[in-house]
Amino acid sequence: MALSTVEQVAGAKQGASQRRVIPLSVVWAVSVLGALAGWYYLGQVVAAGQTMLHMVDLGTYQIAADRVVHGVSVYDSPLRGNTRGVWEFVYSPFAALLFVPLAGLHGSAFTWVGALGNFAMLTGAVWAALSMLGYRRDRRLLVLGLSIAGLLLLCEPIRETVAFGQVNILLLLLVLVDMALPDSSRWKGVLTGIAAGIKLTPVFFVLYLLVTRRFRAAANAIGALVVTLVVGLAVLPKDSWTFWSGAFADPARVGVPENPQNESLRGMIARSLGAGDVAQLLWLAGALAFTGACLFLARRLSATERELPAVALCGLTTTVVSPYSWVHHWVWLAPLLICLGDLAIRRRGVVTAAGLVVAFAVASGGVFDLLGIHYGSVFDLPNRGPFAVLDHNAYIWLTLALFVSAAWWLRRSAEQSARTAFELSH
């Protein structure tokens, strides 16, 4: 079935659709599970606070903020120590300005503001994701959002982001809230542009807006990005010149690509084949292939009113194709788990349940302690032997599996729509 026909069918459905009510049984069940997960997480924090809430990265942002306040460059030298590629500031000058309020926080207030702030933003991101799934914005959604946020503390990238005090959940929130806005909103795209002004990877969503023909939103995103650049240039002209004249594209500021913690396609190739010119070409070719496949599938998903799966797929692709992706960059596994959970509830069966279980097993880490399995996560398995390329790059393989699943579902959906259209016409 042609894409235009699918879009026409989807458009007809959209006109007659209404927001779904969350079943009370689902709210209760998820609330109980969320409370148990939150209690377990708090138990870990109490038992090992220096491990669960060490806030090392948030402390590094605080050093950057202090440099801004005192007129010292954030790019000329590492923020901690003197080793190139370790603790260097890799965000934009605009991001450095956003971190300035951190300069006045100290002690336990610093830790709890970082932790509770991330949990609040995670809850907001969950609410936005549920809204994109078509659920009614009512008290049930508010309760369910808090409960799901508690459950997502068992997702390793989420847990690491909270522990490090990273910005990833903030970027997730900005993009999800933006994409949840109706296409008629004059502000759609602005938050995505701001997210890209903090860290460049959300620029990928501008491509998504373009391929889905939301040109005004794409223009808004580009305009907001330019505004963040101008603000940074006005307040920090020297640092802005350093960053935009080449520092933003300097991979040496992050570290060597074969680092075991680099969970991107480039990291997988570098660990398997080395970091030479051939590996670099393979990574570029693979990144282009991932990008093309993702945008094709995301456009089809969006055309059939599957906006959250489309956005989640784009978010996961940004981490795959990025030159360097730490585990905590993979926070886009959170909306994926929400999509799969919603699918498992609406279409109960072995396949949907198995998909949710597999994705949760890959995304989780410490949750396995509940079952007496203490290896921590898939990335703690030995990085050697014939299966090392599988277990140590599990997020990438999971993303590939999602590509295949999305392509299969879209083909099946198109065939069913074609049969329905044929039957109606005869």
Short mmCIF file of C-alpha atoms in Angstrom, two decimals:
data_model
loop_
_atom_site.label_atom_id
_atom_site.label_comp_id
_atom_site.label_asym_id
_atom_site.label_seq_id
_atom_site.Cartn_x
_atom_site.Cartn_y
_atom_site.Cartn_z
CA MET A 1 0.00 0.00 0.00
CA ALA A 2 1.36 3.44 -0.92
CA LEU A 3 2.35 5.79 1.88
CA SER A 4 -0.19 8.40 0.72
CA THR A 5 -3.01 5.87 1.13
CA VAL A 6 -1.83 4.99 4.62
CA GLU A 7 -1.73 8.70 5.50
CA GLN A 8 -5.29 9.18 4.20
CA VAL A 9 -6.59 6.28 6.28
CA ALA A 10 -4.72 7.57 9.35
CA GLY A 11 -6.08 11.07 8.80
CA ALA A 12 -9.63 9.77 8.69
CA LYS A 13 -9.07 7.88 11.94
CA GLN A 14 -7.50 10.92 13.60
CA GLY A 15 -10.55 13.04 12.93
CA ALA A 16 -12.81 10.56 14.72
CA SER A 17 -10.46 9.56 17.50
CA GLN A 18 -10.82 10.55 21.15
CA ARG A 19 -8.38 10.40 24.02
CA ARG A 20 -8.36 7.09 25.82
CA VAL A 21 -9.19 6.66 29.50
CA ILE A 22 -6.58 4.80 31.53
CA PRO A 23 -8.24 1.73 33.11
CA LEU A 24 -8.37 2.00 36.90
CA SER A 25 -6.98 -1.55 37.21
CA VAL A 26 -3.89 -0.47 35.27
CA VAL A 27 -3.44 2.59 37.51
CA TRP A 28 -3.58 0.42 40.64
CA ALA A 29 -1.29 -2.30 39.30
CA VAL A 30 1.35 0.11 38.03
CA SER A 31 1.09 2.19 41.22
CA VAL A 32 1.89 -0.85 43.35
CA LEU A 33 4.83 -1.81 41.11
CA GLY A 34 6.06 1.77 41.02
CA ALA A 35 5.91 2.06 44.80
CA LEU A 36 7.89 -1.19 45.19
CA ALA A 37 10.49 -0.03 42.66
CA GLY A 38 10.78 3.37 44.33
CA TRP A 39 11.16 1.76 47.77
CA TYR A 40 13.84 -0.55 46.45
CA TYR A 41 15.67 2.38 44.85
CA LEU A 42 15.51 4.44 48.05
CA GLY A 43 16.88 1.45 49.94
CA GLN A 44 19.86 1.41 47.60
CA VAL A 45 20.37 5.16 48.09
CA VAL A 46 20.34 4.79 51.88
CA ALA A 47 22.71 1.82 51.76
CA ALA A 48 25.16 3.31 49.25
CA GLY A 49 24.51 7.03 48.83
CA GLN A 50 28.00 7.75 47.49
CA THR A 51 27.38 5.26 44.70
CA MET A 52 23.74 6.01 43.90
CA LEU A 53 23.90 9.83 44.19
CA HIS A 54 27.54 10.81 43.82
CA MET A 55 26.62 13.69 41.43
CA VAL A 56 30.09 13.73 39.85
CA ASP A 57 28.89 15.20 36.55
CA LEU A 58 26.62 17.75 38.23
CA GLY A 59 29.65 18.78 40.29
CA THR A 60 31.59 19.19 37.05
CA TYR A 61 28.82 21.42 35.68
CA GLN A 62 29.14 23.42 38.90
CA ILE A 63 32.85 23.93 38.19
CA ALA A 64 31.90 25.19 34.70
CA ALA A 65 29.37 27.54 36.29
CA ASP A 66 32.01 28.85 38.68
CA ARG A 67 34.35 29.51 35.74
CA VAL A 68 31.61 31.45 33.95
CA VAL A 69 30.98 33.55 37.06
CA HIS A 70 34.70 34.35 37.39
CA GLY A 71 35.32 34.93 33.68
CA VAL A 72 37.47 31.83 33.14
CA SER A 73 37.16 29.80 29.91
CA VAL A 74 35.34 26.47 30.20
CA TYR A 75 37.13 25.03 27.15
CA ASP A 76 40.80 25.94 27.49
CA SER A 77 41.55 23.23 30.08
CA PRO A 78 39.78 20.21 31.63
CA LEU A 79 37.35 21.06 34.43
CA ARG A 80 38.96 18.42 36.63
CA GLY A 81 42.62 17.44 36.44
CA ASN A 82 44.89 18.09 33.47
CA THR A 83 44.36 15.05 31.21
CA ARG A 84 43.10 15.75 27.69
CA GLY A 85 39.84 13.95 26.95
CA VAL A 86 38.96 13.54 30.64
CA TRP A 87 36.52 15.94 32.33
CA GLU A 88 36.56 18.43 29.48
CA PHE A 89 33.50 20.58 28.94
CA VAL A 90 31.71 19.25 25.85
CA TYR A 91 28.46 21.22 25.93
CA SER A 92 27.70 24.60 24.35
CA PRO A 93 28.40 28.02 25.91
CA PHE A 94 24.61 28.38 26.28
CA ALA A 95 24.62 25.23 28.45
CA ALA A 96 27.39 26.71 30.58
CA LEU A 97 25.16 29.73 31.21
CA LEU A 98 22.26 27.47 32.24
CA PHE A 99 24.52 25.84 34.83
CA VAL A 100 25.31 29.17 36.57
CA PRO A 101 22.60 28.73 39.29
CA LEU A 102 24.50 25.61 40.43
CA ALA A 103 27.37 27.80 41.65
CA GLY A 104 25.41 28.71 44.78
CA LEU A 105 24.43 25.17 45.81
CA HIS A 106 26.52 23.16 48.27
CA GLY A 107 26.33 20.14 50.55
CA SER A 108 23.22 18.00 50.82
CA ALA A 109 21.11 20.70 49.14
CA PHE A 110 23.22 20.29 46.00
CA THR A 111 22.70 16.49 46.03
CA TRP A 112 18.97 16.53 46.67
CA VAL A 113 18.23 19.34 44.24
CA GLY A 114 20.03 17.32 41.57
CA ALA A 115 18.27 14.05 42.43
CA LEU A 116 14.76 15.40 42.97
CA GLY A 117 15.10 17.72 40.00
CA ASN A 118 15.92 14.79 37.73
CA PHE A 119 13.02 12.74 39.12
CA ALA A 120 10.63 15.65 38.59
CA MET A 121 11.79 16.03 34.99
CA LEU A 122 11.49 12.26 34.49
CA THR A 123 7.90 12.40 35.72
CA GLY A 124 7.17 15.26 33.33
CA ALA A 125 8.67 13.27 30.46
CA VAL A 126 6.44 10.30 31.34
CA TRP A 127 3.35 12.52 31.35
CA ALA A 128 4.31 13.85 27.93
CA ALA A 129 4.85 10.29 26.63
CA LEU A 130 1.45 9.14 27.93
CA SER A 131 -0.17 12.16 26.31
CA MET A 132 1.46 11.22 23.00
CA LEU A 133 -0.06 7.75 23.35
CA GLY A 134 -3.49 9.41 23.36
CA TYR A 135 -4.41 9.07 27.02
CA ARG A 136 -6.70 11.59 28.64
CA ARG A 137 -4.95 14.25 30.69
CA ASP A 138 -6.62 13.69 34.05
CA ARG A 139 -5.79 12.65 37.62
CA ARG A 140 -5.24 9.05 36.57
CA LEU A 141 -2.53 10.17 34.18
CA LEU A 142 -0.89 12.20 36.95
CA VAL A 143 -0.80 9.20 39.29
CA LEU A 144 0.32 6.82 36.56
CA GLY A 145 3.11 9.19 35.52
CA LEU A 146 4.59 9.22 39.04
CA SER A 147 4.33 5.43 39.27
CA ILE A 148 5.98 4.82 35.91
CA ALA A 149 8.76 7.25 36.85
CA GLY A 150 9.36 5.11 39.95
CA LEU A 151 9.55 2.00 37.78
CA LEU A 152 11.96 3.69 35.39
CA LEU A 153 14.46 4.11 38.22
CA LEU A 154 15.19 0.43 37.49
CA CYS A 155 16.26 1.41 33.95
CA GLU A 156 20.04 1.61 34.00
CA PRO A 157 20.49 4.78 31.87
CA ILE A 158 17.89 6.58 34.00
CA ARG A 159 19.50 5.42 37.24
CA GLU A 160 22.96 6.45 36.02
CA THR A 161 21.72 9.86 34.86
CA VAL A 162 20.27 10.49 38.34
CA ALA A 163 23.43 9.20 40.03
CA PHE A 164 25.75 11.37 37.93
CA GLY A 165 23.43 14.38 37.88
CA GLN A 166 23.53 14.37 34.08
CA VAL A 167 21.48 16.53 31.67
CA ASN A 168 20.03 13.66 29.65
CA ILE A 169 16.61 13.60 31.32
CA LEU A 170 16.31 17.37 30.78
CA LEU A 171 16.90 16.87 27.05
CA LEU A 172 14.43 13.97 27.02
CA LEU A 173 11.80 16.16 28.72
CA LEU A 174 12.28 19.10 26.35
CA VAL A 175 11.97 16.97 23.22
CA LEU A 176 9.00 14.88 24.44
CA VAL A 177 7.03 17.91 25.61
CA ASP A 178 7.75 19.60 22.28
CA MET A 179 6.68 16.58 20.23
CA ALA A 180 3.53 16.20 22.37
CA LEU A 181 2.35 19.65 21.27
CA PRO A 182 -0.23 19.63 18.48
CA ASP A 183 1.13 20.39 15.04
CA SER A 184 -1.04 23.52 15.01
CA SER A 185 0.87 25.00 17.96
CA ARG A 186 2.88 28.06 16.97
CA TRP A 187 5.53 27.06 19.53
CA LYS A 188 6.13 23.51 18.36
CA GLY A 189 9.83 23.01 17.66
CA VAL A 190 11.10 25.68 20.06
CA LEU A 191 11.92 23.30 22.93
CA THR A 192 13.69 20.93 20.54
CA GLY A 193 15.84 23.84 19.35
CA ILE A 194 16.67 24.74 22.96
CA ALA A 195 17.61 21.12 23.67
CA ALA A 196 19.90 21.18 20.63
CA GLY A 197 21.38 24.44 21.92
CA ILE A 198 22.42 22.63 25.11
CA LYS A 199 23.73 19.49 23.40
CA LEU A 200 23.83 19.01 19.64
CA THR A 201 22.38 15.49 19.35
CA PRO A 202 18.70 16.65 19.46
CA VAL A 203 19.34 18.30 16.07
CA PHE A 204 18.36 14.87 14.72
CA PHE A 205 14.75 15.73 15.57
CA VAL A 206 14.88 18.65 13.14
CA LEU A 207 15.39 16.04 10.42
CA TYR A 208 12.41 14.13 11.82
CA LEU A 209 10.23 17.25 11.65
CA LEU A 210 11.34 17.83 8.06
CA VAL A 211 10.62 14.31 6.81
CA THR A 212 7.19 14.43 8.47
CA ARG A 213 6.54 17.73 6.66
CA ARG A 214 6.20 19.86 9.78
CA PHE A 215 8.19 22.67 8.28
CA ARG A 216 7.08 25.43 10.64
CA ALA A 217 8.12 23.35 13.65
CA ALA A 218 11.47 22.60 12.01
CA ALA A 219 11.96 26.32 11.34
CA ASN A 220 11.09 27.08 14.97
CA ALA A 221 13.66 24.54 16.15
CA ILE A 222 16.38 26.02 13.94
CA GLY A 223 15.42 29.52 15.05
CA ALA A 224 15.56 28.57 18.75
CA LEU A 225 18.96 26.93 18.21
CA VAL A 226 20.25 30.12 16.60
CA VAL A 227 18.94 32.16 19.53
CA THR A 228 20.88 29.95 21.99
CA LEU A 229 23.98 30.47 19.85
CA VAL A 230 23.49 34.28 19.86
CA VAL A 231 22.94 34.32 23.65
CA GLY A 232 26.11 32.32 24.18
CA LEU A 233 28.04 34.57 21.80
CA ALA A 234 26.80 37.73 23.53
CA VAL A 235 27.72 36.60 27.04
CA LEU A 236 30.70 34.32 26.35
CA PRO A 237 32.22 35.50 23.04
CA LYS A 238 35.64 33.86 23.47
CA ASP A 239 34.22 30.49 24.52
CA SER A 240 31.62 30.68 21.75
CA TRP A 241 34.36 31.14 19.16
CA THR A 242 36.33 28.22 20.63
CA PHE A 243 33.32 25.91 20.69
CA TRP A 244 31.74 26.69 17.32
CA SER A 245 35.03 26.99 15.45
CA GLY A 246 35.87 23.35 16.07
CA ALA A 247 35.72 22.22 19.70
CA PHE A 248 32.16 20.90 19.24
CA ALA A 249 33.41 18.42 16.60
CA ASP A 250 36.65 17.42 18.35
CA PRO A 251 36.26 13.77 19.45
CA ALA A 252 39.47 13.96 21.49
CA ARG A 253 37.64 16.12 24.04
CA VAL A 254 35.51 13.11 25.01
CA GLY A 255 38.00 10.24 24.89
CA VAL A 256 39.13 7.34 22.74
CA PRO A 257 36.32 5.69 20.75
CA GLU A 258 37.24 2.16 21.89
CA ASN A 259 36.53 3.04 25.52
CA PRO A 260 34.45 0.16 26.98
CA GLN A 261 31.90 2.73 28.17
CA ASN A 262 31.27 4.07 24.64
CA GLU A 263 27.98 2.38 23.80
CA SER A 264 27.60 3.84 20.30
CA LEU A 265 28.07 2.24 16.89
CA ARG A 266 31.48 3.91 16.65
CA GLY A 267 32.49 2.38 19.97
CA MET A 268 31.36 -1.09 18.91
CA ILE A 269 33.31 -0.90 15.65
CA ALA A 270 36.42 0.52 17.33
CA ARG A 271 36.43 -2.23 19.96
CA SER A 272 35.96 -4.91 17.30
CA LEU A 273 38.23 -3.66 14.49
CA GLY A 274 40.38 -0.96 16.03
CA ALA A 275 40.10 2.79 15.60
CA GLY A 276 41.82 3.26 12.21
CA ASP A 277 40.61 4.82 8.97
CA VAL A 278 38.69 1.72 7.90
CA ALA A 279 36.76 1.68 11.17
CA GLN A 280 36.02 5.39 10.75
CA LEU A 281 34.59 4.82 7.26
CA LEU A 282 32.52 1.87 8.49
CA TRP A 283 31.12 4.00 11.29
CA LEU A 284 30.17 6.84 8.93
CA ALA A 285 28.52 4.40 6.50
CA GLY A 286 26.71 2.65 9.34
CA ALA A 287 25.58 5.95 10.86
CA LEU A 288 24.14 7.06 7.51
CA ALA A 289 22.37 3.73 7.09
CA PHE A 290 20.90 3.94 10.61
CA THR A 291 19.80 7.53 10.02
CA GLY A 292 18.13 6.77 6.69
CA ALA A 293 16.33 3.68 8.01
CA CYS A 294 15.21 5.49 11.14
CA LEU A 295 13.78 8.50 9.32
CA PHE A 296 11.95 6.26 6.84
CA LEU A 297 10.38 4.17 9.61
CA ALA A 298 9.67 7.19 11.83
CA ARG A 299 7.82 8.92 9.00
CA ARG A 300 5.68 5.85 8.41
CA LEU A 301 4.99 5.44 12.12
CA SER A 302 4.00 9.10 12.45
CA ALA A 303 1.70 8.80 9.42
CA THR A 304 -0.17 5.96 11.15
CA GLU A 305 -0.57 7.94 14.40
CA ARG A 306 2.27 6.17 16.23
CA GLU A 307 4.01 9.38 17.28
CA LEU A 308 5.68 8.18 20.48
CA PRO A 309 7.23 5.06 18.87
CA ALA A 310 8.49 7.28 16.04
CA VAL A 311 10.06 9.78 18.45
CA ALA A 312 11.52 7.03 20.65
CA LEU A 313 13.10 5.41 17.60
CA CYS A 314 14.68 8.75 16.63
CA GLY A 315 15.98 9.22 20.17
CA LEU A 316 17.57 5.78 20.22
CA THR A 317 19.11 6.42 16.81
CA THR A 318 20.78 9.61 18.07
CA THR A 319 22.66 7.53 20.64
CA VAL A 320 23.59 4.86 18.09
CA VAL A 321 25.06 7.28 15.53
CA SER A 322 26.65 9.69 18.03
CA PRO A 323 30.46 9.50 18.07
CA TYR A 324 30.37 8.87 21.82
CA SER A 325 27.44 7.57 23.89
CA TRP A 326 27.83 6.73 27.55
CA VAL A 327 25.30 4.36 29.11
CA HIS A 328 23.45 7.30 30.67
CA HIS A 329 22.91 8.80 27.21
CA TRP A 330 20.48 5.96 26.46
CA VAL A 331 17.59 7.52 28.42
CA TRP A 332 15.49 7.07 25.27
CA LEU A 333 15.01 3.49 26.42
CA ALA A 334 12.49 4.97 28.89
CA PRO A 335 9.86 6.04 26.29
CA LEU A 336 10.53 2.78 24.47
CA LEU A 337 9.60 0.82 27.60
CA ILE A 338 6.46 2.97 27.95
CA CYS A 339 5.50 2.16 24.33
CA LEU A 340 6.05 -1.56 24.84
CA GLY A 341 4.18 -1.54 28.16
CA ASP A 342 1.20 0.18 26.54
CA LEU A 343 1.29 -2.31 23.68
CA ALA A 344 1.47 -5.28 26.05
CA ILE A 345 -1.60 -4.00 27.94
CA ARG A 346 -3.68 -3.24 24.85
CA ARG A 347 -2.69 -6.30 22.82
CA ARG A 348 -2.16 -9.04 25.32
CA GLY A 349 -0.22 -11.95 23.96
CA VAL A 350 3.03 -13.85 24.12
CA VAL A 351 4.80 -11.71 21.51
CA THR A 352 4.06 -8.33 23.09
CA ALA A 353 4.82 -9.60 26.59
CA ALA A 354 8.09 -11.17 25.42
CA GLY A 355 9.12 -7.93 23.69
CA LEU A 356 8.56 -5.96 26.89
CA VAL A 357 10.44 -8.49 29.01
CA VAL A 358 13.45 -8.60 26.64
CA ALA A 359 13.65 -4.80 26.38
CA PHE A 360 13.35 -4.41 30.15
CA ALA A 361 16.01 -7.06 30.75
CA VAL A 362 18.42 -5.20 28.46
CA ALA A 363 17.59 -1.76 29.83
CA SER A 364 17.70 -2.71 33.50
CA GLY A 365 20.68 -3.26 35.74
CA GLY A 366 20.31 -3.42 39.50
CA VAL A 367 16.79 -4.84 39.17
CA PHE A 368 18.39 -8.24 38.79
CA ASP A 369 19.44 -8.02 42.44
CA LEU A 370 15.79 -8.73 43.23
CA LEU A 371 16.24 -12.11 41.59
CA GLY A 372 19.57 -12.84 43.23
CA ILE A 373 21.55 -12.14 40.03
CA HIS A 374 24.34 -9.75 40.96
CA TYR A 375 26.24 -8.98 37.76
CA GLY A 376 24.77 -5.45 37.66
CA SER A 377 23.98 -5.10 33.96
CA VAL A 378 24.64 -6.55 30.54
CA PHE A 379 27.68 -4.28 30.26
CA ASP A 380 29.33 -5.87 33.28
CA LEU A 381 29.57 -9.25 31.57
CA PRO A 382 33.12 -10.15 30.45
CA ASN A 383 34.00 -8.23 27.28
CA ARG A 384 35.69 -11.20 25.65
CA GLY A 385 34.84 -14.47 23.93
CA PRO A 386 32.65 -15.16 20.89
CA PHE A 387 29.57 -13.40 22.32
CA ALA A 388 31.26 -10.23 23.57
CA VAL A 389 30.14 -8.22 20.53
CA LEU A 390 26.54 -9.21 21.38
CA ASP A 391 26.28 -8.70 25.12
CA HIS A 392 28.54 -5.64 25.37
CA ASN A 393 26.60 -3.78 22.64
CA ALA A 394 23.14 -4.88 23.70
CA TYR A 395 21.53 -1.45 23.30
CA ILE A 396 22.57 -1.28 19.65
CA TRP A 397 21.24 -4.77 18.91
CA LEU A 398 18.00 -3.89 20.69
CA THR A 399 17.65 -0.82 18.47
CA LEU A 400 18.22 -2.95 15.37
CA ALA A 401 15.56 -5.39 16.57
CA LEU A 402 13.17 -2.45 16.95
CA PHE A 403 13.89 -1.38 13.36
CA VAL A 404 12.97 -4.86 12.14
CA SER A 405 9.87 -5.02 14.33
CA ALA A 406 8.68 -1.58 13.19
CA ALA A 407 9.20 -2.48 9.52
CA TRP A 408 7.28 -5.74 9.99
CA TRP A 409 4.41 -4.00 11.81
CA LEU A 410 4.14 -1.25 9.18
CA ARG A 411 4.02 -3.79 6.36
CA ARG A 412 1.39 -5.85 8.14
CA SER A 413 -0.66 -2.73 8.94
CA ALA A 414 -0.50 -1.58 5.31
CA GLU A 415 -1.64 -5.00 4.07
CA GLN A 416 -4.56 -5.03 6.50
CA SER A 417 -5.56 -1.49 5.48
CA ALA A 418 -5.41 -2.52 1.80
CA ARG A 419 -7.64 -5.52 2.45
CA THR A 420 -10.12 -3.37 4.37
CA ALA A 421 -10.20 -0.75 1.61
CA PHE A 422 -10.73 -3.47 -1.02
CA GLU A 423 -13.59 -5.03 0.93
CA LEU A 424 -15.30 -1.65 1.43
CA SER A 425 -15.02 -0.81 -2.26
CA HIS A 426 -16.60 -4.12 -3.25
#
